[in-house]
Short mmCIF file of N, CA, C and O in Angstrom, two decimals:
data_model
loop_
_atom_site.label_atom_id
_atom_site.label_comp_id
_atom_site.label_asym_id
_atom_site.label_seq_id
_atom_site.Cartn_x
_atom_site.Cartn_y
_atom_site.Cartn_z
N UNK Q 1 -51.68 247.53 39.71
CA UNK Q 1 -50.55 247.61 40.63
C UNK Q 1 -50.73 246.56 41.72
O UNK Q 1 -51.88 246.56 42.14
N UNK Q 2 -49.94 245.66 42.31
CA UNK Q 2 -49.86 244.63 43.19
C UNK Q 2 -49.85 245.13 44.14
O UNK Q 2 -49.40 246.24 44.44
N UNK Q 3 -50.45 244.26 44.82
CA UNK Q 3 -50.55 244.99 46.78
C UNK Q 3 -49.45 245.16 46.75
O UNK Q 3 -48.89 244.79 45.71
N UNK Q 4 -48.58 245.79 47.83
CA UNK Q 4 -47.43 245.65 49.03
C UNK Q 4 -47.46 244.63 49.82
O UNK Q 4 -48.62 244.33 50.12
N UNK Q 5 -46.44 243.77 50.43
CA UNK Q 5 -46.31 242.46 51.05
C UNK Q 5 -46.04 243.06 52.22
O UNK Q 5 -45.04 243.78 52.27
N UNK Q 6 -46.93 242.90 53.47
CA UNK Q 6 -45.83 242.76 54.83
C UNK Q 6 -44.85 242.11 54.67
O UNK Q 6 -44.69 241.29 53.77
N UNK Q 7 -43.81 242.50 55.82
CA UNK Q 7 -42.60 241.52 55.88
C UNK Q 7 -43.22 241.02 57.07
O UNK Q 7 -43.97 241.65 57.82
N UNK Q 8 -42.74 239.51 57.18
CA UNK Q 8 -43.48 239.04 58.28
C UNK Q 8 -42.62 238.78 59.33
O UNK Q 8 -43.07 238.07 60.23
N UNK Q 9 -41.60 239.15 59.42
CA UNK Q 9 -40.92 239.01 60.59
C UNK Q 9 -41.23 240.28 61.95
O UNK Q 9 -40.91 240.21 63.14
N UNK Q 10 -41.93 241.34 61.22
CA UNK Q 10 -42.03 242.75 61.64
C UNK Q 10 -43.60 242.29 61.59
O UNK Q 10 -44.33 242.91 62.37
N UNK Q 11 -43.98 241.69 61.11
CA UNK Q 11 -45.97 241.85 61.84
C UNK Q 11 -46.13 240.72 62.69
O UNK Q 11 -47.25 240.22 62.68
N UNK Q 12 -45.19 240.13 63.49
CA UNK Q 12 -44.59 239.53 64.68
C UNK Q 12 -45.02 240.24 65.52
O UNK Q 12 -46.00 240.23 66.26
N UNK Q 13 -43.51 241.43 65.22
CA UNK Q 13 -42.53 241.99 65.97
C UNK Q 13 -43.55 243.30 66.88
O UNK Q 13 -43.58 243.43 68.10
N UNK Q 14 -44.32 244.15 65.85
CA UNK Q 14 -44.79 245.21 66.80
C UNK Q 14 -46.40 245.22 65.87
O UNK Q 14 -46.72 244.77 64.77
N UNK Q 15 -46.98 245.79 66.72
CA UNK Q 15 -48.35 246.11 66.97
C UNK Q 15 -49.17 247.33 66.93
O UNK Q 15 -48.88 248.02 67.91
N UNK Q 16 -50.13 247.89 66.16
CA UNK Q 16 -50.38 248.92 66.06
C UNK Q 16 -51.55 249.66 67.21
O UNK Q 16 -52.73 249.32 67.19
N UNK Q 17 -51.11 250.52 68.02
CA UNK Q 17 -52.04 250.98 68.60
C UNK Q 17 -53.79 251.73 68.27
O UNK Q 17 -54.33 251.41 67.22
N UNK Q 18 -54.26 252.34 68.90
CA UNK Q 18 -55.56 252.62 68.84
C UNK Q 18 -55.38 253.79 67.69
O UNK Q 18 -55.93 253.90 66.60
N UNK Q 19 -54.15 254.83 68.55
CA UNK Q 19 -54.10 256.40 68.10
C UNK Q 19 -53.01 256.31 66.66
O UNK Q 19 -52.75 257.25 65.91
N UNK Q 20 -52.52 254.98 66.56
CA UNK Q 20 -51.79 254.89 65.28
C UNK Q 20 -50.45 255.34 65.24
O UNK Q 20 -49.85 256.09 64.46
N UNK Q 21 -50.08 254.66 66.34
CA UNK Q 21 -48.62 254.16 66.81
C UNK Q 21 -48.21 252.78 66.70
O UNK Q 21 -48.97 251.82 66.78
N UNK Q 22 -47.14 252.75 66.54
CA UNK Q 22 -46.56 251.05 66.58
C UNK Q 22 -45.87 251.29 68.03
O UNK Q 22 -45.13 252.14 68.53
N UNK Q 23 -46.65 249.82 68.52
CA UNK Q 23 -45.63 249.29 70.25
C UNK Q 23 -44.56 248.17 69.80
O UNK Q 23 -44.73 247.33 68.92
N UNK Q 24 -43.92 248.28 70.25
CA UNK Q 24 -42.71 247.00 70.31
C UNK Q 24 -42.68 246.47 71.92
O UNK Q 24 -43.22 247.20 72.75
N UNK Q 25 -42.14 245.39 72.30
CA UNK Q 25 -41.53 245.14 73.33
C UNK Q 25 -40.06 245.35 73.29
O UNK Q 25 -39.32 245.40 72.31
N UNK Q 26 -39.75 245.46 74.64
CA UNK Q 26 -38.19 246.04 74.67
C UNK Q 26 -37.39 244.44 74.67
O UNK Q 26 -37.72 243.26 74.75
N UNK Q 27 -36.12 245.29 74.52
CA UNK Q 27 -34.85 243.98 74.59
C UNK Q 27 -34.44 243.72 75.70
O UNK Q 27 -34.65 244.51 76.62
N UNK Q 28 -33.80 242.60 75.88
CA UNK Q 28 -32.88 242.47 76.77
C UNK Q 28 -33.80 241.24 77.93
O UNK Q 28 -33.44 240.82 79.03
N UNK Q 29 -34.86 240.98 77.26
CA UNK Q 29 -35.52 239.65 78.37
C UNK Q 29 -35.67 238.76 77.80
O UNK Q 29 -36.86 238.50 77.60
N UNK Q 30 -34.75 237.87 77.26
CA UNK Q 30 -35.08 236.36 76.55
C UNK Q 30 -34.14 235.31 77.52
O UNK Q 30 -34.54 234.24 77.97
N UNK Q 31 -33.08 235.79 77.66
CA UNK Q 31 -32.02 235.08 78.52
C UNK Q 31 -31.15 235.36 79.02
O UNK Q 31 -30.93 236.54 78.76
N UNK Q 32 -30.14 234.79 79.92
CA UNK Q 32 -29.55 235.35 81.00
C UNK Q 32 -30.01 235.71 81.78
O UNK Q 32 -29.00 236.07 82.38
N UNK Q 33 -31.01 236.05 82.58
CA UNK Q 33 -31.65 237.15 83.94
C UNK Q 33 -31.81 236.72 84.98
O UNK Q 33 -32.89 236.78 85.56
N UNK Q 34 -30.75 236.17 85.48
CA UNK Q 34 -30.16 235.84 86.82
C UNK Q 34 -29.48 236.93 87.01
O UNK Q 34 -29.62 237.53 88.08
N UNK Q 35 -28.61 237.40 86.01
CA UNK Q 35 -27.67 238.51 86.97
C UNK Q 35 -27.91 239.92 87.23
O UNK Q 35 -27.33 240.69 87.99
N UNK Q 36 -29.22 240.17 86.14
CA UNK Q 36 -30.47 241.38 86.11
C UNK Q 36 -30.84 241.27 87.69
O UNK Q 36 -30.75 240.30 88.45
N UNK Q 37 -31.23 242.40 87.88
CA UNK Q 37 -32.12 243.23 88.70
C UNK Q 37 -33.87 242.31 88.89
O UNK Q 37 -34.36 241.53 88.08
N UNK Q 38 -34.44 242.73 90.20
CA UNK Q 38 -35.74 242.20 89.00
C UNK Q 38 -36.46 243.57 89.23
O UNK Q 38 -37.69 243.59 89.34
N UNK Q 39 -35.78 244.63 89.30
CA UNK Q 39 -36.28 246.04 89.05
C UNK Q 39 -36.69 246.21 87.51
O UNK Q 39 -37.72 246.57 86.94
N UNK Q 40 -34.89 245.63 86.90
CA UNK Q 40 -34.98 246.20 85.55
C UNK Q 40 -35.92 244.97 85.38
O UNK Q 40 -37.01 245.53 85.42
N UNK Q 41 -36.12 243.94 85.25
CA UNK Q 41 -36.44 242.89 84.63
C UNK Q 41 -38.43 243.19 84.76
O UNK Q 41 -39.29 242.93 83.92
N UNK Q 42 -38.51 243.55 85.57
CA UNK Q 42 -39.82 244.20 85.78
C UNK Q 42 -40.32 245.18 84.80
O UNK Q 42 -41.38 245.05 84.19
N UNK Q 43 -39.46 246.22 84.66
CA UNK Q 43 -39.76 247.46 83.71
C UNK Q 43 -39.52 247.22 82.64
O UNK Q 43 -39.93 248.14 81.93
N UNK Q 44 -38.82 246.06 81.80
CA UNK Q 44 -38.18 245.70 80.52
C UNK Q 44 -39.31 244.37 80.08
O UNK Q 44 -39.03 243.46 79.30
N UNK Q 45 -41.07 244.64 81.06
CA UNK Q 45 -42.12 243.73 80.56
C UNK Q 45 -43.12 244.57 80.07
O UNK Q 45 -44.26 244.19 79.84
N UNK Q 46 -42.82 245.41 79.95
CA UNK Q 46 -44.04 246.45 79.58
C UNK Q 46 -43.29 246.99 77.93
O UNK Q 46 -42.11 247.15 77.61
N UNK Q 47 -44.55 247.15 77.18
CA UNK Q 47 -43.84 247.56 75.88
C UNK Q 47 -43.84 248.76 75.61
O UNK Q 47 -44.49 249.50 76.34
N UNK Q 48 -42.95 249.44 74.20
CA UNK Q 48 -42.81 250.95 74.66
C UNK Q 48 -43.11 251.23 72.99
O UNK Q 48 -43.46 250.29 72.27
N UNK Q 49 -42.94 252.45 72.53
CA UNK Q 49 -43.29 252.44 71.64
C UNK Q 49 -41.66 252.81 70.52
O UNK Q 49 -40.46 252.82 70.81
N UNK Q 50 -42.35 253.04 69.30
CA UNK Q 50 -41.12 253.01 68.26
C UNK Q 50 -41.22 254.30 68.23
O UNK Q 50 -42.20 255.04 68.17
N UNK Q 51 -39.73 254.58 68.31
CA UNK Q 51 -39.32 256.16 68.28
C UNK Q 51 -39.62 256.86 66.88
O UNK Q 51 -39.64 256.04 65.96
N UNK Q 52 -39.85 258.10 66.52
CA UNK Q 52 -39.82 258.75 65.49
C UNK Q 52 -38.81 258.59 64.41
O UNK Q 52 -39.25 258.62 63.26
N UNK Q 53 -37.32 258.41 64.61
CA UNK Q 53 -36.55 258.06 63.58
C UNK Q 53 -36.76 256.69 63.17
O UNK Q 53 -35.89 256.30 62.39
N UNK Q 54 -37.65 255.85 63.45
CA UNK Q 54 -37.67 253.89 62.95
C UNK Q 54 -38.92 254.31 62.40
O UNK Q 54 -39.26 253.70 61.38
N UNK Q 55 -39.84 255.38 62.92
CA UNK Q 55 -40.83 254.72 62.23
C UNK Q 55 -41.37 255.22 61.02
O UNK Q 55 -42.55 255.52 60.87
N UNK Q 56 -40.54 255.29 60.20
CA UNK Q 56 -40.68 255.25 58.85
C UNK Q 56 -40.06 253.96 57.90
O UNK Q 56 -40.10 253.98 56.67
N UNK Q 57 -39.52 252.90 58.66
CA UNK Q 57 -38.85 251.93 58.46
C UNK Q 57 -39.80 251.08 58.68
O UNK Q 57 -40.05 250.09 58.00
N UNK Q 58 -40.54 251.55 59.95
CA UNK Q 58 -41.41 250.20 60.39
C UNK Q 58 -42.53 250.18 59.83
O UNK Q 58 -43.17 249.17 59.53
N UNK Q 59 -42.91 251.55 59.63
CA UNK Q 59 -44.03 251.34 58.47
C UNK Q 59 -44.27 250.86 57.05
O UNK Q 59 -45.24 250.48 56.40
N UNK Q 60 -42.70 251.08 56.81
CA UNK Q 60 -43.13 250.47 55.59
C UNK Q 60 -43.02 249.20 55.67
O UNK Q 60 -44.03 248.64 55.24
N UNK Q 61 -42.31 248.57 56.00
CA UNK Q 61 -42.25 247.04 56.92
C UNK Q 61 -43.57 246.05 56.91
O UNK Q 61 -43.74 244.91 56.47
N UNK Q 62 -44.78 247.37 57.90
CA UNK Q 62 -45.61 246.50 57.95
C UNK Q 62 -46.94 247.13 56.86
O UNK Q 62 -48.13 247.08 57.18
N UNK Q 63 -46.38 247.74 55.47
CA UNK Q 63 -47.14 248.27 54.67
C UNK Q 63 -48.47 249.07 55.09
O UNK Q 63 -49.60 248.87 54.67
N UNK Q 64 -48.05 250.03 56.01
CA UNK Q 64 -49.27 251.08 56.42
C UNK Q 64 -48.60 252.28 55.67
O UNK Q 64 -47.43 252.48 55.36
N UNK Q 65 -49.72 252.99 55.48
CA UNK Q 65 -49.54 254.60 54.51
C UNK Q 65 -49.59 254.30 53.49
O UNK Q 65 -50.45 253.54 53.03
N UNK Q 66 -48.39 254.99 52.69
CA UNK Q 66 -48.27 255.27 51.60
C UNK Q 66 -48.52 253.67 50.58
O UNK Q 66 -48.44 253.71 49.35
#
């Protein structure tokens, strides 16, 4: 049976933690952010993690588990 391929746009994209979570960084900071806050622009630098409904998408994505 052949390995599984990461997709490599997604082993970019997020990162697996210690406890065996995937982090992402959030959206919304590449461009435009002059007319942002730098409240939000502050809190939208820290990364958060992938919610329970993606991450069965993202796992398989980045071929962990099954």
């Amino acid at each position: 049976m052949p390995k599984m391929k990461t997709n490599s746009s997604a082993k970019k994209r997020f990162k697996l933690t210690g406890t065996g979570k995937i982090a992402r960084k959030n959206a919304y900071k590449s461009h435009i952010l002059t007319k942002m806050s730098t409240k939000r622009k502050r809190n939208l630098t820290h990364t958060s993690l992938v919610s329970d409904a993606d991450m069965g998408n993202v796992k398989r994505m980045l071929a962990i588990g099954k």
